Structures are given as structure tokens and as C-alpha cells.
PDB file of C-alpha atoms in Angstrom:
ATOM      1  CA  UNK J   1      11.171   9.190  20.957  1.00 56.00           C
ATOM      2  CA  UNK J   2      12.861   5.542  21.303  1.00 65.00           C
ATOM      3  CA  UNK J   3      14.124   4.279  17.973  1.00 82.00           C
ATOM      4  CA  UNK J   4      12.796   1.101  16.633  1.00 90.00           C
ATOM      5  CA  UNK J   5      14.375  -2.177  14.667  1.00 92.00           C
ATOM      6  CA  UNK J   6      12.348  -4.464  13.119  1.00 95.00           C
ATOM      7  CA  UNK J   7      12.584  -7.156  10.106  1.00 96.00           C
ATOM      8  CA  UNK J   8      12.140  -5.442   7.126  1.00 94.00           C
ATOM      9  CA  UNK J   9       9.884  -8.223   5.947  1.00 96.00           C
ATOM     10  CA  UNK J  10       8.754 -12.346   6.664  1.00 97.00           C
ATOM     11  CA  UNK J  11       7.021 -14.871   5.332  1.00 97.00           C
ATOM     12  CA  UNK J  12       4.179 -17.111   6.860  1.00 97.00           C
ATOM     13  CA  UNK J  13       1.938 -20.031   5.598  1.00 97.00           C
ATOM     14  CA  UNK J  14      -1.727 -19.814   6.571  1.00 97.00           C
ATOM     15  CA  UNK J  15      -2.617 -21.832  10.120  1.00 96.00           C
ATOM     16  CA  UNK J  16       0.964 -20.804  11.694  1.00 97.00           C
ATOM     17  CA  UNK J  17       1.541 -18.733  14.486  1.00 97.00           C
ATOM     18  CA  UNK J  18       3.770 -15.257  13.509  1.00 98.00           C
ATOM     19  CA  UNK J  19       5.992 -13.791  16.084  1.00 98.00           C
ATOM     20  CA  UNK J  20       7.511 -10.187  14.700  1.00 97.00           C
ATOM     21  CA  UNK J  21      10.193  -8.933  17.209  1.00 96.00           C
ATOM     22  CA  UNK J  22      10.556  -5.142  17.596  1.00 95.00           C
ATOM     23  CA  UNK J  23      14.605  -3.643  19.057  1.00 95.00           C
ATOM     24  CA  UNK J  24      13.977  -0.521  21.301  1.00 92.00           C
ATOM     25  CA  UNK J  25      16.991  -0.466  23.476  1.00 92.00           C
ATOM     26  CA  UNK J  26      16.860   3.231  24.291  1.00 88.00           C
ATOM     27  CA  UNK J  27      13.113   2.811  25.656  1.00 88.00           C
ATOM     28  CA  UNK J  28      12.252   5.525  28.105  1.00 85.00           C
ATOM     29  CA  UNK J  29      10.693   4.464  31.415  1.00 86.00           C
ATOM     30  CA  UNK J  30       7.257   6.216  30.680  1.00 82.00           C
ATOM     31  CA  UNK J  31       7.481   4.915  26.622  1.00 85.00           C
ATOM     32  CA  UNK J  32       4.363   2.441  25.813  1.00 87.00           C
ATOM     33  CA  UNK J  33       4.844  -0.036  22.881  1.00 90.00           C
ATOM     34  CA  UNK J  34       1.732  -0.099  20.527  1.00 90.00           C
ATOM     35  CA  UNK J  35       1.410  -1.683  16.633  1.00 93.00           C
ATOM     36  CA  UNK J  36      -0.331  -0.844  13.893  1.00 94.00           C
ATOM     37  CA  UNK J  37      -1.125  -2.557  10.908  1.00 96.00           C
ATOM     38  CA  UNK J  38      -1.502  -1.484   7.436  1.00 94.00           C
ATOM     39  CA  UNK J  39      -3.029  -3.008   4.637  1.00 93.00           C
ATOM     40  CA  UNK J  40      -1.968  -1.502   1.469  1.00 86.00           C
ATOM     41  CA  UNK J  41      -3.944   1.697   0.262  1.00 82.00           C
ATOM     42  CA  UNK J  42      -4.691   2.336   3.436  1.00 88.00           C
ATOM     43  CA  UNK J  43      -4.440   3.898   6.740  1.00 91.00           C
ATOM     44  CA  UNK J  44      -3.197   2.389   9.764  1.00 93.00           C
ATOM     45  CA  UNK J  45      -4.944   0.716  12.228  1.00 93.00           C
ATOM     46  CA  UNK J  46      -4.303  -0.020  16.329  1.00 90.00           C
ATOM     47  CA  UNK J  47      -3.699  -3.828  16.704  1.00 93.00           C
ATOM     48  CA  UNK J  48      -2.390  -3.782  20.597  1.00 92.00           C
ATOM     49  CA  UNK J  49      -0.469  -1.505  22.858  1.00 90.00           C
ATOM     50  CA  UNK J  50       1.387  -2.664  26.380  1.00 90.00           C
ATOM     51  CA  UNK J  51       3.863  -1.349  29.218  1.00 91.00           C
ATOM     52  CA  UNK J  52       5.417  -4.406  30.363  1.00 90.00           C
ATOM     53  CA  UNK J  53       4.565  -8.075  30.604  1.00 91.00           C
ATOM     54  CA  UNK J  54       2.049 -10.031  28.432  1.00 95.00           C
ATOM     55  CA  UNK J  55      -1.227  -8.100  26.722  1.00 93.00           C
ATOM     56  CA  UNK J  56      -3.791  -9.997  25.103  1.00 94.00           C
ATOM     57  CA  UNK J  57      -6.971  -9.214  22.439  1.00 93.00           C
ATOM     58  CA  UNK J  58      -9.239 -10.455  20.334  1.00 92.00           C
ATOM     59  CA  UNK J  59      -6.356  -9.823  17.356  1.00 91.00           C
ATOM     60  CA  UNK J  60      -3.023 -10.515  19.240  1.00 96.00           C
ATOM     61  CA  UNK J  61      -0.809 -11.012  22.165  1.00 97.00           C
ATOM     62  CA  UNK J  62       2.168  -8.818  22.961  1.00 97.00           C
ATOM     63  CA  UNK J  63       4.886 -10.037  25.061  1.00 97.00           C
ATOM     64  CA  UNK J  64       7.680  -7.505  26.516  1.00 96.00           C
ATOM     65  CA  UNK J  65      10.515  -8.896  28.904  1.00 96.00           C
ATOM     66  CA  UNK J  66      11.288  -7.279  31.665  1.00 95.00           C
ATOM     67  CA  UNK J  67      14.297  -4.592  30.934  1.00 95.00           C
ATOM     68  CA  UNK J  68      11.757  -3.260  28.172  1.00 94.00           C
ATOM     69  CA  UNK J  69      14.541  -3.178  24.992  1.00 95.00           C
ATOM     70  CA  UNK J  70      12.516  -5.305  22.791  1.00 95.00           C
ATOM     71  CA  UNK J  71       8.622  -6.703  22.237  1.00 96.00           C
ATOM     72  CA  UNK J  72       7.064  -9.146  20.318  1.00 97.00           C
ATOM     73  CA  UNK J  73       4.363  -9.151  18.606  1.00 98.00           C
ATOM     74  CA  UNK J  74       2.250 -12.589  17.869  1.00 98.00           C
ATOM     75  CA  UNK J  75      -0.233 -13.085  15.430  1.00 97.00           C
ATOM     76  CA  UNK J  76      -2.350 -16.684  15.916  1.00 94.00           C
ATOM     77  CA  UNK J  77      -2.949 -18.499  13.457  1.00 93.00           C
ATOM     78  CA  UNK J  78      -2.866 -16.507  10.608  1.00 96.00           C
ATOM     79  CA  UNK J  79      -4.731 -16.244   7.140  1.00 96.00           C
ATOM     80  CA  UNK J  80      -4.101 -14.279   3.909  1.00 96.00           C
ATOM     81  CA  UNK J  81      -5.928 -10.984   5.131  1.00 95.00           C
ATOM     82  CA  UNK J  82      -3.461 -10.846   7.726  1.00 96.00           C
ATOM     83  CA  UNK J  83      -0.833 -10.192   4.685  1.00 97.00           C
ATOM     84  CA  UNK J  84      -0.331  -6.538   5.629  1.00 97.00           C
ATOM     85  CA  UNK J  85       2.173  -4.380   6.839  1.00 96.00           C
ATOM     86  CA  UNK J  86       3.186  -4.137  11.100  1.00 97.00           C
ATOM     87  CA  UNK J  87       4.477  -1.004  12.802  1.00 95.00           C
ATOM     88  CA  UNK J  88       6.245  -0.838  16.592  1.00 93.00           C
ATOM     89  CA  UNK J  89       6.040   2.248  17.656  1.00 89.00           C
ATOM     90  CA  UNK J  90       7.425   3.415  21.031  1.00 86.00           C
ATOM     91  CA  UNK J  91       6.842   6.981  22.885  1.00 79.00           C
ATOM     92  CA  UNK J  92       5.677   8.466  25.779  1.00 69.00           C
ATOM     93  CA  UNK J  93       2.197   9.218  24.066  1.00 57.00           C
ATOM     94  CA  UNK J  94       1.637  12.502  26.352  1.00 51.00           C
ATOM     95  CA  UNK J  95       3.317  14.422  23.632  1.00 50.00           C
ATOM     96  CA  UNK J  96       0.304  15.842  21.548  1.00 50.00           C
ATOM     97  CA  UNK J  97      -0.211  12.284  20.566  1.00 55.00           C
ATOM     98  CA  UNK J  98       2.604  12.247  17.815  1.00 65.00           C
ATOM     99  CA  UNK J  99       3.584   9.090  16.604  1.00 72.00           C
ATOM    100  CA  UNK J 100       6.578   7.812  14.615  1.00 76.00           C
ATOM    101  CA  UNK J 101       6.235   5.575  12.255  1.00 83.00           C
ATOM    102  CA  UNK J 102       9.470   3.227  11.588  1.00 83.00           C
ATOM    103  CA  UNK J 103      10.019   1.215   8.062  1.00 86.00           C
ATOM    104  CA  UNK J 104       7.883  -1.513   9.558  1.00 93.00           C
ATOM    105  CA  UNK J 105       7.536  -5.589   8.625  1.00 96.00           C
ATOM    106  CA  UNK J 106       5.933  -6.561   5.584  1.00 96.00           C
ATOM    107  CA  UNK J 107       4.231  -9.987   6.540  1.00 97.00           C
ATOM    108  CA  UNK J 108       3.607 -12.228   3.322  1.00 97.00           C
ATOM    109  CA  UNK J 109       0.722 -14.781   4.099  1.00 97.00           C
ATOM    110  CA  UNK J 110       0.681 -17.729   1.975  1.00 96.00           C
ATOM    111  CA  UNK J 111      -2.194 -20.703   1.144  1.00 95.00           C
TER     112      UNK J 111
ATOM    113  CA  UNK E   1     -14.856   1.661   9.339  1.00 74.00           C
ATOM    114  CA  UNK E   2     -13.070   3.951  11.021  1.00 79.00           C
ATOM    115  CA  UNK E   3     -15.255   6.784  11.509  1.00 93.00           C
ATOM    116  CA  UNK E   4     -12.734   9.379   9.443  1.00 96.00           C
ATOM    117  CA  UNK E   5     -13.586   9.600   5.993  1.00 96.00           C
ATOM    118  CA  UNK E   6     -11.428  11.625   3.743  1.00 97.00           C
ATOM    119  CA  UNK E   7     -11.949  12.774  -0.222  1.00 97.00           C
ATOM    120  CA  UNK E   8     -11.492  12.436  -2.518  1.00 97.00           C
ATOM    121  CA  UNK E   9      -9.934   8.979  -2.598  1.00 96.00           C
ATOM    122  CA  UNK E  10      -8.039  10.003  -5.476  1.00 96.00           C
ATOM    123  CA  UNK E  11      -6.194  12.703  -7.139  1.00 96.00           C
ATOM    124  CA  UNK E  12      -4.289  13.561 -10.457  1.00 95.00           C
ATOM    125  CA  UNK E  13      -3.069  16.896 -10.658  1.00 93.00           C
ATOM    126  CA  UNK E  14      -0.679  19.115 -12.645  1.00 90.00           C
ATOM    127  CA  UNK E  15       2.088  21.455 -11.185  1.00 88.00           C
ATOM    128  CA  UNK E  16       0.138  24.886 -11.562  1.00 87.00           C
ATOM    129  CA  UNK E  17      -2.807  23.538 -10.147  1.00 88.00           C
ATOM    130  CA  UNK E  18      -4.962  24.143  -6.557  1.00 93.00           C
ATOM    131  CA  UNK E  19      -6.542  21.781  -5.071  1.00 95.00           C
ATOM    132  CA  UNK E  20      -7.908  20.273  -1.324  1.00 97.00           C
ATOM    133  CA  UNK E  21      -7.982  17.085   0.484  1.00 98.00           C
ATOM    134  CA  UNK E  22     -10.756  16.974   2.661  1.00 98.00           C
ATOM    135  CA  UNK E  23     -10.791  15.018   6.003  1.00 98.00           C
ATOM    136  CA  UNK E  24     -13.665  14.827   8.574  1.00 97.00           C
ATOM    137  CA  UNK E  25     -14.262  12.173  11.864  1.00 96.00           C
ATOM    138  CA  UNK E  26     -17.314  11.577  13.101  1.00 93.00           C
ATOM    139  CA  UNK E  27     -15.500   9.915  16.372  1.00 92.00           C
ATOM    140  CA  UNK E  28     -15.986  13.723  18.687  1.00 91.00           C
ATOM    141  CA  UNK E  29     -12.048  13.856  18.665  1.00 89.00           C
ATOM    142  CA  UNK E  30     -10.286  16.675  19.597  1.00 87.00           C
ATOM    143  CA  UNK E  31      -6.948  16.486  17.389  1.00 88.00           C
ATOM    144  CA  UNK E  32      -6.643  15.714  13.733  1.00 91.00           C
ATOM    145  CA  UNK E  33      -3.419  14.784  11.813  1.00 91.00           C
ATOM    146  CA  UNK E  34      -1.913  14.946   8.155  1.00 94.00           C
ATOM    147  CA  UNK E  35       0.427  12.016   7.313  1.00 94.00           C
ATOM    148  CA  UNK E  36       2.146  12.034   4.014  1.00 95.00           C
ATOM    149  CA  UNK E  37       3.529   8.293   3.308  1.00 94.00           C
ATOM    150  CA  UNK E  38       5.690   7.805  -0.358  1.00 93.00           C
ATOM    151  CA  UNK E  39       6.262   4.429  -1.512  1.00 86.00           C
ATOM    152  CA  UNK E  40       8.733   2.401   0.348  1.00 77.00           C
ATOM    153  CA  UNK E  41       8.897   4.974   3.123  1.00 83.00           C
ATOM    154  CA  UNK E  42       7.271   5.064   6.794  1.00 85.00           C
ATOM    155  CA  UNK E  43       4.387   7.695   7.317  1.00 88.00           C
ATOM    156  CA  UNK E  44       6.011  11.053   7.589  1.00 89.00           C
ATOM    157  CA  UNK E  45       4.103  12.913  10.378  1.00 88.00           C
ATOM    158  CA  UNK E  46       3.019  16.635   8.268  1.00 92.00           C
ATOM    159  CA  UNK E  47       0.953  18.677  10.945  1.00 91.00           C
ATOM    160  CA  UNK E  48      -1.295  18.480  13.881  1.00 88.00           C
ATOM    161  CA  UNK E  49      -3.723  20.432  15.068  1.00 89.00           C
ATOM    162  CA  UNK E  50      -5.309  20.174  18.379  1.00 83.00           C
ATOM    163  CA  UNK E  51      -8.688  22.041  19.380  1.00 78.00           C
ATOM    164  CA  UNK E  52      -8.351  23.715  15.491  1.00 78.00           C
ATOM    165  CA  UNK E  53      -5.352  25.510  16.661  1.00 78.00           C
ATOM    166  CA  UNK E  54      -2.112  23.744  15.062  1.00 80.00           C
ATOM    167  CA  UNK E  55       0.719  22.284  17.487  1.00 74.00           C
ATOM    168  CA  UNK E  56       2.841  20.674  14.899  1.00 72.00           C
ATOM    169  CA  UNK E  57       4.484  21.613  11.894  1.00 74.00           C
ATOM    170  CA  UNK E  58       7.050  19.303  10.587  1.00 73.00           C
ATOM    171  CA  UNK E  59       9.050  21.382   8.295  1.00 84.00           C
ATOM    172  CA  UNK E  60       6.348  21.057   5.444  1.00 91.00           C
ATOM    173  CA  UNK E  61       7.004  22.967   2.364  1.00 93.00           C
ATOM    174  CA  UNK E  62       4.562  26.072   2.232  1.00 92.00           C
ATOM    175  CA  UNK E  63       2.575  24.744  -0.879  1.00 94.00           C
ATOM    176  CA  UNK E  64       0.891  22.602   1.900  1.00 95.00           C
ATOM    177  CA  UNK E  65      -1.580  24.536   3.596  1.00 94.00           C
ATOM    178  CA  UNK E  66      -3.328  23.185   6.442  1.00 95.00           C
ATOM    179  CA  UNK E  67      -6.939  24.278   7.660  1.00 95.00           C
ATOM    180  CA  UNK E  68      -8.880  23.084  10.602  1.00 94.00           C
ATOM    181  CA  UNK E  69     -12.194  25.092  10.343  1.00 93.00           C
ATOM    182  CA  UNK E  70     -13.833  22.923  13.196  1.00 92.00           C
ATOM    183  CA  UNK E  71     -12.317  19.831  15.436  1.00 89.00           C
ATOM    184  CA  UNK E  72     -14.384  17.763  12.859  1.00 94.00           C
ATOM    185  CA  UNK E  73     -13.004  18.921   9.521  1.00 96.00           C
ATOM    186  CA  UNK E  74      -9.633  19.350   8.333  1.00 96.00           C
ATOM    187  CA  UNK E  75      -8.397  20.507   4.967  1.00 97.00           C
ATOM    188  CA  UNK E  76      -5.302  20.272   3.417  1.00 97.00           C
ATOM    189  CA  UNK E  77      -4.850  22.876   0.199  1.00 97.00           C
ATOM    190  CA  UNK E  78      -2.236  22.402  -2.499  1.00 96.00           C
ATOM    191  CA  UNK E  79      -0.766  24.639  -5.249  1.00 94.00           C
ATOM    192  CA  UNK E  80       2.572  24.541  -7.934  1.00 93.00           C
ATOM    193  CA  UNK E  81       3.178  21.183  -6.094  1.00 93.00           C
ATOM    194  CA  UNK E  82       6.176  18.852  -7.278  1.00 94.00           C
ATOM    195  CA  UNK E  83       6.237  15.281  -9.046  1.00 94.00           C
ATOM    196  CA  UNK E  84       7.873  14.034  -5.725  1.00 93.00           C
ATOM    197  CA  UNK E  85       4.747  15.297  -3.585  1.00 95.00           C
ATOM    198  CA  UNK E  86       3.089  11.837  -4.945  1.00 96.00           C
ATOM    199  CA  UNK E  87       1.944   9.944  -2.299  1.00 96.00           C
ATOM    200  CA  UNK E  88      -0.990   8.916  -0.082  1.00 95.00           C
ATOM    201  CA  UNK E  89      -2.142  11.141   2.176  1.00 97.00           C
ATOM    202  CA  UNK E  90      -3.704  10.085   5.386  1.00 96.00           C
ATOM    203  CA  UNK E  91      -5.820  11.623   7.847  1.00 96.00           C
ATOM    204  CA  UNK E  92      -6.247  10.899  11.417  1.00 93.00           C
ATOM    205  CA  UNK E  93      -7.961  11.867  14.566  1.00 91.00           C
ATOM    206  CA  UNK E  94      -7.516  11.095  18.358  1.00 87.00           C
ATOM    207  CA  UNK E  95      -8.900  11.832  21.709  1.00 83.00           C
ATOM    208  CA  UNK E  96      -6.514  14.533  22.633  1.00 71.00           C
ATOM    209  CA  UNK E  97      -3.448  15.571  21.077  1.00 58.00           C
ATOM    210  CA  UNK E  98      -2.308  18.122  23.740  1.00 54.00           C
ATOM    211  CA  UNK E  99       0.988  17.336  25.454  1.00 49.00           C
ATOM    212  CA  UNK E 100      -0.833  16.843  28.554  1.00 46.00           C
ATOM    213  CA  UNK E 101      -2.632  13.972  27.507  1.00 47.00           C
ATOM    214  CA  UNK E 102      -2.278  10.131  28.197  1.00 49.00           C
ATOM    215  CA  UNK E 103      -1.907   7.579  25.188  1.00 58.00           C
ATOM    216  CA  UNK E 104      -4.763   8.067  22.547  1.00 63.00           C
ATOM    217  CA  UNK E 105      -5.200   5.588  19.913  1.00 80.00           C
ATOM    218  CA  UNK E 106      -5.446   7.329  16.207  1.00 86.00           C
ATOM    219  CA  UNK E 107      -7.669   6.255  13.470  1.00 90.00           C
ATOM    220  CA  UNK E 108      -7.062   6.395  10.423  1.00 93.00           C
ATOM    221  CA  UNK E 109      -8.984   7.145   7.481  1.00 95.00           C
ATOM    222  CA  UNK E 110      -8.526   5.756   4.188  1.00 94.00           C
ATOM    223  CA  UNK E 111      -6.377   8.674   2.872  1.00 96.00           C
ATOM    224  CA  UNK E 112      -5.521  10.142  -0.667  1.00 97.00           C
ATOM    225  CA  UNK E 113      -3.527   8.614  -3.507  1.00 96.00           C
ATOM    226  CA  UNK E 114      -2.352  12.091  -5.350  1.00 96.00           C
ATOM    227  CA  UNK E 115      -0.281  12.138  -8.140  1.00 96.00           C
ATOM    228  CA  UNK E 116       1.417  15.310  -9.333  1.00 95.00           C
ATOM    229  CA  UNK E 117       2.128  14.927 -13.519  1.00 92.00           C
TER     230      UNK E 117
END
């Protein structure tokens, strides 16, 4: 399973748009990229998952160049409940479903 | 809401005792999963079990004892744990969690803040 690199944590004001970059230069051609966000005391939770290119929902966009090695993950707009902890996660998801869970970004929303 | 419920929410216990998390989905997954996640650390993936038969074990000290009775319920029993077993405890369940299977998406439940005095 690729290794990931992220900022351990970052600030934001509310109203601004968050990027979060995610490293994964040893990405495997059949690895997806997915987050997950957690807010504290709790379990995770899917945001967005992608292959290559630009993927879009209701919650966020994720944007992956094209030699894979890193994503980014971008939050519009953001209020104070988005104050939570994001995970990249990168495998090839057809084994049993395990996923590895890096140190994460702790996003700080302010007013 | 995530359809996984787990309980109880939480959970002070001494060294000698036993005791059981309890996890059920009401999602009609297949594979369930204990995560163990300390402060300041990522989730630590404990075991899986897919179709009630276990495929992972990551190492876990045998004062963790998993059970998965049914695909919808899984148990987790503890006994003479350790101060450093603190943590929360999270349950999840997916589609599939055989090797053969595509990307599933996990859900979380709420998990289990246990302490250990």
C-alpha cells in the first residue's frame, strides 16, 4: 500500500476555499485515492475518492495530475463544521477492503 | 447516521476486568472491521472479518477477542487489559471485504472511548 504525506495541520477562515495536498509518489497503477474526514469522537467518514483527473460532489472536488504522485483535495467555501480532521488514503481497494490510515491534516476553521 | 451503531459509547474499566464492545450495521454488509485509534495516532487497523469468518489479524494482543456471530454483529471482548489499551474504538462495515472485491466505501460508526484505570 502507497505511502502518504500530508500537512500535519492548516488553518482556514470561514468563506475561503481549502486546498490540502496529499504526496504518494510510489502510487501503484491500480491504487485509487479516497479521503475521509473525521470529526473528533468520531468515526470516519467518505468525503470523495478518484483515479485520475478531476472528481466532483456535493462536499468536494479532487484534482490528481497526470503521473498520479500527488492529489488535492478542495474544500469550497468552508465553515466551522468543516473544522475536522482529513485522511488520503491510497490502495488498490481489492485487498479485503483494508485501509490505511496516515497521520492526516487537522483543518482549523475560524469565524 | 451511518447505519453502524456501536455500544456502549463509553467505557471505564479496571485491569482484571471483562468486558464487550458491541458493533452492529444495519447497511446488509458483508465485512465488518475493528479500528483501535490512541490520541495523536492514525487508526490502527485491529481485525477484519469477512462473511463472519476473520481475514485479518493485525498482530493484536490476545486480550482482544474478536467475535462475528452474524455479518450484522460484531463483538469485541476484553480482559486484564493495559492502561495503554485507552483509546476509541471504531467499528466499520463495507460491501465486501474479500480480496476479490472492487473499492467499497466503509462506514463508520461512532465507536468506543475506553479507558483502562
Amino acid at each position: 500500500l502507497a505511502k502518504t504525506t500530508q500537512p500535519i495541520s492548516m488553518d482556514s477562515y470561514e468563506g475561503q476555499e481549502v486546498n490540502i495536498t496529499c504526496s504518494h509518489n510510489n502510487i501503484a497503477t491500480n491504487d485509487y485515492i479516497t479521503w475521509y474526514q473525521q470529526f473528533p469522537s468520531q468515526g470516519p467518514r467518505f468525503i470523495i475518492q478518484g483515479y485520475k483527473t478531476k472528481v466532483t460532489n456535493e462536499v468536494a472536488s479532487l484534482f490528481i495530475p497526470a503521473d498520479r504522485k500527488s492529489s488535492t483535495l478542495s474544500l469550497p467555501r468552508v465553515s466551522l463544521s468543516d473544522t475536522a480532521v482529513y485522511y488520503c488514503l491510497v490502495g488498490r481497494y481489492n485487498q479485503g477492503g483494508k485501509l490505511i490510515f496516515g497521520q492526516g491534516t487537522e483543518l482549523s476553521v475560524k469565524p | 447516521e451511518t447505519g453502524v451503531t456501536q455500544t456502549p459509547r463509553h467505557l471505564v474499566m479496571g485491569m482484571t476486568n471483562k468486558k464487550s464492545l458491541k458493533c452492529e450495521q444495519h447497511l446488509g454488509h458483508n465485512a465488518m472491521y475493528w479500528y483501535k485509534q490512541s490520541a495523536k495516532k492514525p487508526l490502527e487497523l485491529m481485525f477484519v472479518y469477512s462473511l463472519e469468518e476473520r481475514v485479518e489479524n493485525n498482530s493484536v494482543p490476545s486480550r482482544f477477542s474478536p467475535e462475528c456471530p452474524n455479518s450484522s454483529h460484531l463483538f469485541l471482548h476484553l480482559h486484564t487489559l493495559q492502561p495503554e489499551d485507552s483509546a476509541l474504538y471504531l467499528c466499520a462495515s463495507s460491501p465486501s471485504g474479500t480480496p476479490s472485491s472492487s473499492y467499497n466505501e466503509q462506514f463508520f460508526g461512532p465507536g468506543t472511548r475506553l479507558t483502562v484505570l
